mmCIF file of C-alpha atoms in Angstrom:
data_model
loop_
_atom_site.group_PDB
_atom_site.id
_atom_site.type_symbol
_atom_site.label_atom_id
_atom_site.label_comp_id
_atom_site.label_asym_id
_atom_site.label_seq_id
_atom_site.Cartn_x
_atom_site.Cartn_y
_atom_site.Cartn_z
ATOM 1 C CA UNK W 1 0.000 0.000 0.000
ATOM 2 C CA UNK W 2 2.420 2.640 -1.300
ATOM 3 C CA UNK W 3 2.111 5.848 -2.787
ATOM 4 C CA UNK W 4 4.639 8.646 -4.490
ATOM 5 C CA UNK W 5 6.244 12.157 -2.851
ATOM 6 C CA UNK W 6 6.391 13.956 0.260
ATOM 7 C CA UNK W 7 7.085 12.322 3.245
ATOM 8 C CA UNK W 8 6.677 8.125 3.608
ATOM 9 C CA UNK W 9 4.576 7.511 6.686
ATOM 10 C CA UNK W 10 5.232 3.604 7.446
ATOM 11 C CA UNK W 11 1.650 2.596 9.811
ATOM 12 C CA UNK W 12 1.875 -0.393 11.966
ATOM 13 C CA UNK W 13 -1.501 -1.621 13.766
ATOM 14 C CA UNK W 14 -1.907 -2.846 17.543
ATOM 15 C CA UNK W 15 -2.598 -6.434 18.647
ATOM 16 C CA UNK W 16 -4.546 -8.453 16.839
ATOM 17 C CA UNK W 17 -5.140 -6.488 13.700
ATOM 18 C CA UNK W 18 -3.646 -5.533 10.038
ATOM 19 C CA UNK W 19 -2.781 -3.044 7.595
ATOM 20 C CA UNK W 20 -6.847 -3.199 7.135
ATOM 21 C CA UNK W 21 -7.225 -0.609 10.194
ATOM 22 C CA UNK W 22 -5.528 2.107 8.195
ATOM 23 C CA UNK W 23 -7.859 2.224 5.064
ATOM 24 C CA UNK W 24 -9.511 5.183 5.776
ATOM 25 C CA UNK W 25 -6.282 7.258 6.777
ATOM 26 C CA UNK W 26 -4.018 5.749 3.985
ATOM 27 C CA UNK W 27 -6.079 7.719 1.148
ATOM 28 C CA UNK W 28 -6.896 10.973 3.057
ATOM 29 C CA UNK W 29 -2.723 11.283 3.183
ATOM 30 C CA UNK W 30 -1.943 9.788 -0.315
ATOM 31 C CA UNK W 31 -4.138 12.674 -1.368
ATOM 32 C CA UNK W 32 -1.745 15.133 0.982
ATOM 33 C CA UNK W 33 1.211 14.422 -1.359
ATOM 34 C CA UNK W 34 2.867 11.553 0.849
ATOM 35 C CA UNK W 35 3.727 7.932 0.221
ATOM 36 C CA UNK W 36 2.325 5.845 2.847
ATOM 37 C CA UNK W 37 2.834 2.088 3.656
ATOM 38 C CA UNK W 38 0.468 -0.044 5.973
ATOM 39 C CA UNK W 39 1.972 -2.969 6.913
ATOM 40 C CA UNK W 40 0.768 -5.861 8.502
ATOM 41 C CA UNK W 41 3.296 -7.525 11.590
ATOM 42 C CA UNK W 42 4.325 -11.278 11.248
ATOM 43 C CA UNK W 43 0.986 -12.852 11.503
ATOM 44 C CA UNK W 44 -1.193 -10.521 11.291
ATOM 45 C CA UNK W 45 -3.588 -9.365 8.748
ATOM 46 C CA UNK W 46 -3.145 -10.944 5.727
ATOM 47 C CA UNK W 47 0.644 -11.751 6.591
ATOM 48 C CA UNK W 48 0.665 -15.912 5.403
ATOM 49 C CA UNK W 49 2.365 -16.970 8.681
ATOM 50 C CA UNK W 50 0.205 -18.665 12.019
ATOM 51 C CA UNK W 51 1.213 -17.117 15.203
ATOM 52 C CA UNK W 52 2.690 -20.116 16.693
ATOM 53 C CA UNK W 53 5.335 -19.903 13.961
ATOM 54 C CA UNK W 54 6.430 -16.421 14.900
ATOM 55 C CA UNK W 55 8.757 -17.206 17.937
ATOM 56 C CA UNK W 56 10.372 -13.912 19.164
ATOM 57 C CA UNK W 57 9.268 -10.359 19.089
ATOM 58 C CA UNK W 58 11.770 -9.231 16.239
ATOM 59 C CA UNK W 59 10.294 -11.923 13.870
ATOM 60 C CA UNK W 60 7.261 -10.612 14.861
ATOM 61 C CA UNK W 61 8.691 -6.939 14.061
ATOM 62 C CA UNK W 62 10.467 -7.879 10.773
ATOM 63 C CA UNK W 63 8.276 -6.951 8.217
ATOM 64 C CA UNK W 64 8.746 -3.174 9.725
ATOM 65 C CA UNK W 65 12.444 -3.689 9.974
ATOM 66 C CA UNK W 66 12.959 -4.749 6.924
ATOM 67 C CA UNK W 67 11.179 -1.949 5.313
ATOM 68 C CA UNK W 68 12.756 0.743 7.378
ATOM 69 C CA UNK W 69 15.973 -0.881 6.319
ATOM 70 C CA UNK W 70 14.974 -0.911 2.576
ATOM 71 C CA UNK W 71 13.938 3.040 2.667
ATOM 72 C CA UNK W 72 15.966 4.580 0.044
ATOM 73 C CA UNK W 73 19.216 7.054 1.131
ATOM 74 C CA UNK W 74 17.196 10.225 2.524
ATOM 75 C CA UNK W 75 13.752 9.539 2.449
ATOM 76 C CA UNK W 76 11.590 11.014 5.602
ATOM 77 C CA UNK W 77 10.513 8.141 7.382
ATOM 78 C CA UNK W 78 7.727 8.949 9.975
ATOM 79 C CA UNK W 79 7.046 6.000 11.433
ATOM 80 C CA UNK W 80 3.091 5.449 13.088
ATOM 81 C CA UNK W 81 2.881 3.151 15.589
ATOM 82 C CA UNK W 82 -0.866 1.895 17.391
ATOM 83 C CA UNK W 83 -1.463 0.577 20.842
ATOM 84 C CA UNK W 84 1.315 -2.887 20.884
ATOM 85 C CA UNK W 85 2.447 -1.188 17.707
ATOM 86 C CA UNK W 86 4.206 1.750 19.719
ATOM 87 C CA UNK W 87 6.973 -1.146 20.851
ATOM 88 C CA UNK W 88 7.532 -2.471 16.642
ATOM 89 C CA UNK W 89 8.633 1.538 15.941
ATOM 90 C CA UNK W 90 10.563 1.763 18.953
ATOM 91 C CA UNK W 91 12.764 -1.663 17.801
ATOM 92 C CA UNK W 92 12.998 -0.022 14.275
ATOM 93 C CA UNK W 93 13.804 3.772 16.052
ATOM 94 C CA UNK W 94 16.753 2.034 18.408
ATOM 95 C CA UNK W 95 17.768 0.155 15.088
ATOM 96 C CA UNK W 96 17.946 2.164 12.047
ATOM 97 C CA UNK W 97 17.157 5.922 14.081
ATOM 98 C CA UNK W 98 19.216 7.784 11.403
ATOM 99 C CA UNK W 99 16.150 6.169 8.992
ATOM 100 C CA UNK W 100 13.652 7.743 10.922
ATOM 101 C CA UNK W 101 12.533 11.995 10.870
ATOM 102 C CA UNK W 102 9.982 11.867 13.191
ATOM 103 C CA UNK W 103 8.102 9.056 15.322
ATOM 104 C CA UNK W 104 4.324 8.966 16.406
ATOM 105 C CA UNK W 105 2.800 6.812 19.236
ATOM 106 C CA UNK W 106 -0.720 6.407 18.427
ATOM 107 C CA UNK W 107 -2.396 6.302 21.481
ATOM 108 C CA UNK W 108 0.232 3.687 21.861
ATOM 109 C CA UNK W 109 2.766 1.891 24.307
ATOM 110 C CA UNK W 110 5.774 4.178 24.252
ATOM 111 C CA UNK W 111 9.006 3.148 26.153
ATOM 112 C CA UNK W 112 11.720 4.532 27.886
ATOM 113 C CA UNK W 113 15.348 4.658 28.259
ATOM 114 C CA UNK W 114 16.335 2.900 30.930
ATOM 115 C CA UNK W 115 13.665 0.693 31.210
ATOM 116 C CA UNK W 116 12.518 -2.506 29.280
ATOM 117 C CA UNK W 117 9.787 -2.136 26.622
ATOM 118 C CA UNK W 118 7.132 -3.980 28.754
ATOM 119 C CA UNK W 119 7.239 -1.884 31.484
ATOM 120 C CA UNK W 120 4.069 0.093 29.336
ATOM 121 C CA UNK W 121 2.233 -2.969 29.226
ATOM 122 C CA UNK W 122 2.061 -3.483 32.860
ATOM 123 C CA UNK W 123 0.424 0.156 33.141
ATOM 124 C CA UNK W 124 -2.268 -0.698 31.105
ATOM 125 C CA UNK W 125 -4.810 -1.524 33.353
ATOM 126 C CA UNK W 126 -3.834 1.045 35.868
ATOM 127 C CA UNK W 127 -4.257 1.559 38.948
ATOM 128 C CA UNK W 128 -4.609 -1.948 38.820
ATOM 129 C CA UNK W 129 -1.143 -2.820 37.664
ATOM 130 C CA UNK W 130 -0.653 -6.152 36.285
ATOM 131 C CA UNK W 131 1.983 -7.667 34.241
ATOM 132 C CA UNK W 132 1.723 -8.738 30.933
ATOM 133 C CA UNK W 133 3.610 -12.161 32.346
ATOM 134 C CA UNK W 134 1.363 -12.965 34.843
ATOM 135 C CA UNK W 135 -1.516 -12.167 31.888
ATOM 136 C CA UNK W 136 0.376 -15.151 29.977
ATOM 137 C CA UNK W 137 0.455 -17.205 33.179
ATOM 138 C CA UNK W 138 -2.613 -16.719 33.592
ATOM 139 C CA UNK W 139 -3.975 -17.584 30.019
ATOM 140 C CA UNK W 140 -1.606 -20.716 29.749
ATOM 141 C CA UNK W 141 -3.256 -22.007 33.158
ATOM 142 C CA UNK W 142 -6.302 -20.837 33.443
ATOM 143 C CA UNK W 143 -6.135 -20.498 36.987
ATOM 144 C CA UNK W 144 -8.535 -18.711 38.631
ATOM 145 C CA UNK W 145 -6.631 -17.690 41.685
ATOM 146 C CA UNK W 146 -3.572 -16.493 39.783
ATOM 147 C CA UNK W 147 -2.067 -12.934 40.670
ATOM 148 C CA UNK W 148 -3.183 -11.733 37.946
ATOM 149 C CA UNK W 149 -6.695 -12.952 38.015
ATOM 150 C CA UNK W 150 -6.812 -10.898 41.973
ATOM 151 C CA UNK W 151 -5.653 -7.946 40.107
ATOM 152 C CA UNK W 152 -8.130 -7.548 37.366
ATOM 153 C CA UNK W 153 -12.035 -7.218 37.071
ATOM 154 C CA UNK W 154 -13.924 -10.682 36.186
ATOM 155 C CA UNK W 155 -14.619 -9.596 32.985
ATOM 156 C CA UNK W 156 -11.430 -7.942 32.235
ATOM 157 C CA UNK W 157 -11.741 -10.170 28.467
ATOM 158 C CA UNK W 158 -15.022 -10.029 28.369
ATOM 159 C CA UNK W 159 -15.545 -12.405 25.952
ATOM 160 C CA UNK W 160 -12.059 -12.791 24.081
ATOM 161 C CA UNK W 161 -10.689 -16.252 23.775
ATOM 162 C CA UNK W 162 -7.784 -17.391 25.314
ATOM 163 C CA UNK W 163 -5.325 -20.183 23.577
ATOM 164 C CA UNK W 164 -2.188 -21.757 23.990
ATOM 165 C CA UNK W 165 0.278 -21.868 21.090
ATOM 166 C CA UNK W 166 2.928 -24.501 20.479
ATOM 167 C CA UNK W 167 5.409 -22.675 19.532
ATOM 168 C CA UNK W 168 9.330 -23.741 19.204
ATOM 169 C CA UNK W 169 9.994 -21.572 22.326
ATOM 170 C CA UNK W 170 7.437 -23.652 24.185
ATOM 171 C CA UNK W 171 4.018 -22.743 25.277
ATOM 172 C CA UNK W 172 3.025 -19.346 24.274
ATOM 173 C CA UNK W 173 -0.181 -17.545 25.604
ATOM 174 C CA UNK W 174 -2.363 -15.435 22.645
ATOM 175 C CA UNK W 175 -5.520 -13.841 22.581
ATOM 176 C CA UNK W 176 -8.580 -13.218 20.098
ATOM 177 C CA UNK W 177 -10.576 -10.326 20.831
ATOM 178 C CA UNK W 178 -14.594 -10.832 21.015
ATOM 179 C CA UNK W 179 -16.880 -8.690 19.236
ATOM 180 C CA UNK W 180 -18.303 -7.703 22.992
ATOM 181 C CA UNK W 181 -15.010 -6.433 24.570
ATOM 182 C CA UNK W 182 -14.245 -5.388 20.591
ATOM 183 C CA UNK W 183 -17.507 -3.168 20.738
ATOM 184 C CA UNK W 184 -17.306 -1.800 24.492
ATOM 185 C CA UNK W 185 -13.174 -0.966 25.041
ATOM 186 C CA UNK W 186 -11.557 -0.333 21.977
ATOM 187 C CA UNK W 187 -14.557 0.819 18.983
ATOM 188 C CA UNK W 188 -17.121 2.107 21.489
ATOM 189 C CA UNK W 189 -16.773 5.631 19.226
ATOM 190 C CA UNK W 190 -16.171 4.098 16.118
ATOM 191 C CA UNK W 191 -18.638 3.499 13.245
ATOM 192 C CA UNK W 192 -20.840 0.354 13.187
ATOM 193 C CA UNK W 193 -19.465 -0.556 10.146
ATOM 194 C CA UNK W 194 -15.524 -0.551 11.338
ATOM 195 C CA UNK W 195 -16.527 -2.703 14.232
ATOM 196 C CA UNK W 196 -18.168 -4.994 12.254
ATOM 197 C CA UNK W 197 -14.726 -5.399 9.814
ATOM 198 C CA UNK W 198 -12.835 -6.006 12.438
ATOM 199 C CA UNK W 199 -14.991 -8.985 14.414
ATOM 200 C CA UNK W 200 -14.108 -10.427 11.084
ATOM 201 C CA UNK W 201 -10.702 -9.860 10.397
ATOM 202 C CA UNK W 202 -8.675 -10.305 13.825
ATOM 203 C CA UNK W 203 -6.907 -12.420 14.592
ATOM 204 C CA UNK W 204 -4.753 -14.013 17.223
ATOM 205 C CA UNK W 205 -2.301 -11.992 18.884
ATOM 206 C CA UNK W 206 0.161 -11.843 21.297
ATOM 207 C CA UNK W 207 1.466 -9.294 23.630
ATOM 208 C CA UNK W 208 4.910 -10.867 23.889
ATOM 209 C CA UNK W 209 5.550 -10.133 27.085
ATOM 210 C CA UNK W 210 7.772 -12.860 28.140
ATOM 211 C CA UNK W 211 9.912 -12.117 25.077
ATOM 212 C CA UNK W 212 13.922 -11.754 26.318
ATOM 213 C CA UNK W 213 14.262 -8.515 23.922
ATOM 214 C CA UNK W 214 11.176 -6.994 25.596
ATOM 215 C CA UNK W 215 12.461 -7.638 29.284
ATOM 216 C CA UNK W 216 16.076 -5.904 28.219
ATOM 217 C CA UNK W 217 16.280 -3.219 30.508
ATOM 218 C CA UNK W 218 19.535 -1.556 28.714
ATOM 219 C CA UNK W 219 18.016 -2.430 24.736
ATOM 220 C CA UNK W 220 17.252 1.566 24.257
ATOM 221 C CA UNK W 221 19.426 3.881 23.966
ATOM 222 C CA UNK W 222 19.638 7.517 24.487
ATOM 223 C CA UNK W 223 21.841 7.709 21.604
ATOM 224 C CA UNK W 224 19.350 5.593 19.328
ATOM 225 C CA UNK W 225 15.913 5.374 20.193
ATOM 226 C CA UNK W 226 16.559 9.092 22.618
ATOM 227 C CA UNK W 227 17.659 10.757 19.268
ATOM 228 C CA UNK W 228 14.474 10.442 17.409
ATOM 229 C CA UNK W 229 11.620 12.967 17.506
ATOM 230 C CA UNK W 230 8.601 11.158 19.994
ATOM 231 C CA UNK W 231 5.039 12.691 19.415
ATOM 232 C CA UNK W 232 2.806 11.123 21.275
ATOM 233 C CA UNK W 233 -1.366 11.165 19.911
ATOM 234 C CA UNK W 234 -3.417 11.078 23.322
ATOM 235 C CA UNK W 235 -6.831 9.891 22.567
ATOM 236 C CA UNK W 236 -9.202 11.683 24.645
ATOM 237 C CA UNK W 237 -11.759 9.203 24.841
ATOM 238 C CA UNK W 238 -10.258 6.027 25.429
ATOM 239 C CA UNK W 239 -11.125 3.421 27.831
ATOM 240 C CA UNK W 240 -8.853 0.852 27.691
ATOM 241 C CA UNK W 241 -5.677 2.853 27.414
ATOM 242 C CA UNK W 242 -6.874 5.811 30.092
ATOM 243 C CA UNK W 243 -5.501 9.601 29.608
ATOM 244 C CA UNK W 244 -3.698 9.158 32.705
ATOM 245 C CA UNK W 245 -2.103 6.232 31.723
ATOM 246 C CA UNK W 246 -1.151 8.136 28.182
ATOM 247 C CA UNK W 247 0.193 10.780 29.896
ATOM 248 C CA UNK W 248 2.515 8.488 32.318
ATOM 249 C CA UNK W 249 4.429 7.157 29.024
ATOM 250 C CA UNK W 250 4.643 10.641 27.736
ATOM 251 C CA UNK W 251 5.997 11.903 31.237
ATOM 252 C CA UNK W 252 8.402 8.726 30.748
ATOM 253 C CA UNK W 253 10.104 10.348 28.182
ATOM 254 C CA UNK W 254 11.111 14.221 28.415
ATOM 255 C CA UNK W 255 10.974 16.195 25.490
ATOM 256 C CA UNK W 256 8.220 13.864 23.944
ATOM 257 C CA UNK W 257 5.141 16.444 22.197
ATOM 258 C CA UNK W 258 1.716 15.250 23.010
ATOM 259 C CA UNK W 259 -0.885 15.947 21.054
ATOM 260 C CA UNK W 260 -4.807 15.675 21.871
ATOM 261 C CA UNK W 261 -7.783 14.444 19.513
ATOM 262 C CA UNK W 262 -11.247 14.778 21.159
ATOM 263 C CA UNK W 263 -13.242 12.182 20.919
ATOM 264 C CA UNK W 264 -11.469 9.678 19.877
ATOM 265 C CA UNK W 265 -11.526 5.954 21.110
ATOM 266 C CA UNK W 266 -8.992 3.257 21.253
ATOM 267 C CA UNK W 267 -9.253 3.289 17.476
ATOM 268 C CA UNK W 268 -8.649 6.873 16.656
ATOM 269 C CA UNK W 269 -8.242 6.142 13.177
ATOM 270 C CA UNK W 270 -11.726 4.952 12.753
ATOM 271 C CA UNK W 271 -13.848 7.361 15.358
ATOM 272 C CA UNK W 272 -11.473 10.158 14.286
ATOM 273 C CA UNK W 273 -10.021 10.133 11.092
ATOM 274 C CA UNK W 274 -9.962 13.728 9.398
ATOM 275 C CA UNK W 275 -8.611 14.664 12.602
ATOM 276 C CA UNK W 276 -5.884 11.890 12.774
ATOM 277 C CA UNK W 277 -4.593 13.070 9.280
ATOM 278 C CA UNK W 278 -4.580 16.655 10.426
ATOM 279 C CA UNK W 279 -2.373 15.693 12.792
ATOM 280 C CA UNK W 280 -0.215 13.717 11.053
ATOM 281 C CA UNK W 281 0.105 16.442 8.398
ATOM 282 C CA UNK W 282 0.647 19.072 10.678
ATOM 283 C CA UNK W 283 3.723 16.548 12.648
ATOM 284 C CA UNK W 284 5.235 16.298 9.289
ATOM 285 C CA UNK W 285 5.363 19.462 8.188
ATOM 286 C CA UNK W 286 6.808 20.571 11.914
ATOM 287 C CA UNK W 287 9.536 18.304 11.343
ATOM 288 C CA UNK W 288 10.747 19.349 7.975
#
């Protein structure tokens, strides 16, 4: 999903989903003057592999690395990460930063220097902090009494489905959103229509949170991933990732820009997309 001139904004999607949750924004900045690429993560969207054979989170985070890589000599890069999304740009930021102008966090997880990239994961839920390992624990079990399972509200997944994958790395916890916790925590804003594409299109996804790169506490660098330009995009109106909770990550990282859009839900690029391209336009132009 390319286009010609300007800038190149490269969009990767949160858990679960594809390039598909872009096709509203892709034309509205295509008709801006900028090339844009949606990609879809290692299994995800319409990427051919199954997510048991994806066994780290850099395979998971290749097909962005290895079109950041590919970006001809002195192209902008601004690189659009959603929700899980936020931790695929900061891999590709820490790797190739000299590729990237400008990053945006999406009403995303955004990490910090000096701490390991899942350290935004385990805020998600706050003030009832939970870690995404005891989530995996918890979905590999199915225990009941588990930490994790104290920490949270009963219906915390609503009606998502839990599995186990087989994976060569052993067990792996992943997760399918329902169309109930779909419709009331991440598209309660959004068109009837988007939330109807994407009860059909996700897929199983996992958060990765027991993943050796995403424990490294030292893997970001201020000289790397610190060099590039942070925005972050705080969605006013979204209730699983709360504004508090946005603004902690932001607060995480000094000299990060945050930018508001009212209204918008989880999935700011369906309840709100004019205003997610304004933005976008007006982040790229600042950054010239």
């Amino acid at each position: 999903m390319e286009g010609s001139g300007g800038d190149h904004f490269i969009l990767v999607h949160g858990l679960g989903h594809g390039a598909w949750c872009w096709y509203k924004l892709v034309p509205m900045l295509r008709a801006a003057g900028h090339r844009v690429t949606a990609l879809d993560m290692a299994a995800s969207g319409v990427h051919p592999a199954r997510m048991d054979e994806v066994p780290s989170f850099e395979d998971y985070s290749r097909p962005l690395l290895d079109a950041v890589a590919a970006a001809p000599a002195g192209e902008r890069l601004v690189l659009v990460g959603h929700s899980l999304g936020g931790l695929n740009i900061a891999l590709a930021m820490e790797r190739l930063p000299r590729k990237v102008a400008a990053a945006v966090f999406l009403d995303a997880c955004m990490p910090c220097v000096g701490r390991h990239m899942g350290v935004t994961m385990e805020e998600v839920s706050k003030p009832q902090v939970f870690s995404w390992t005891a989530i995996d624990t918890w979905l590999i079990s199915g225990d009941s009494s588990s930490q994790f399972s104290r920490r949270t509200t009963p219906d915390f997944f609503m009606d998502s489905e839990r599995m186990v994958l087989e994976t060569s790395e052993g067990p792996r916890a992943a997760l399918v959103f329902g169309p109930k916790l779909l419709a009331a925590k991440l598209y309660g804003r959004s068109p009837v229509e988007d939330l109807t594409l994407a009860t059909m299109l996700v897929r199983p996804g996992r958060q990765f949170g027991d993943d050796a790169m995403v424990k490294d506490e030292t893997l970001l660098t201020d000289a790397n991933y610190g060099s590039v330009k942070k925005v972050y995009v705080v969605a006013m109106e979204d209730v699983a990732f709360s504004e508090d909770m946005q603004r902690w990550m932001v607060d995480l990282s000094p000299g990060t820009e945050a930018v508001e859009i009212a209204g918008a839900d989880h999935m700011a690029m369906f309840s709100k997309p004019r205003e997610l391209c304004d933005v976008l336009l007006g982040i790229a132009s600042k950054h010239d």
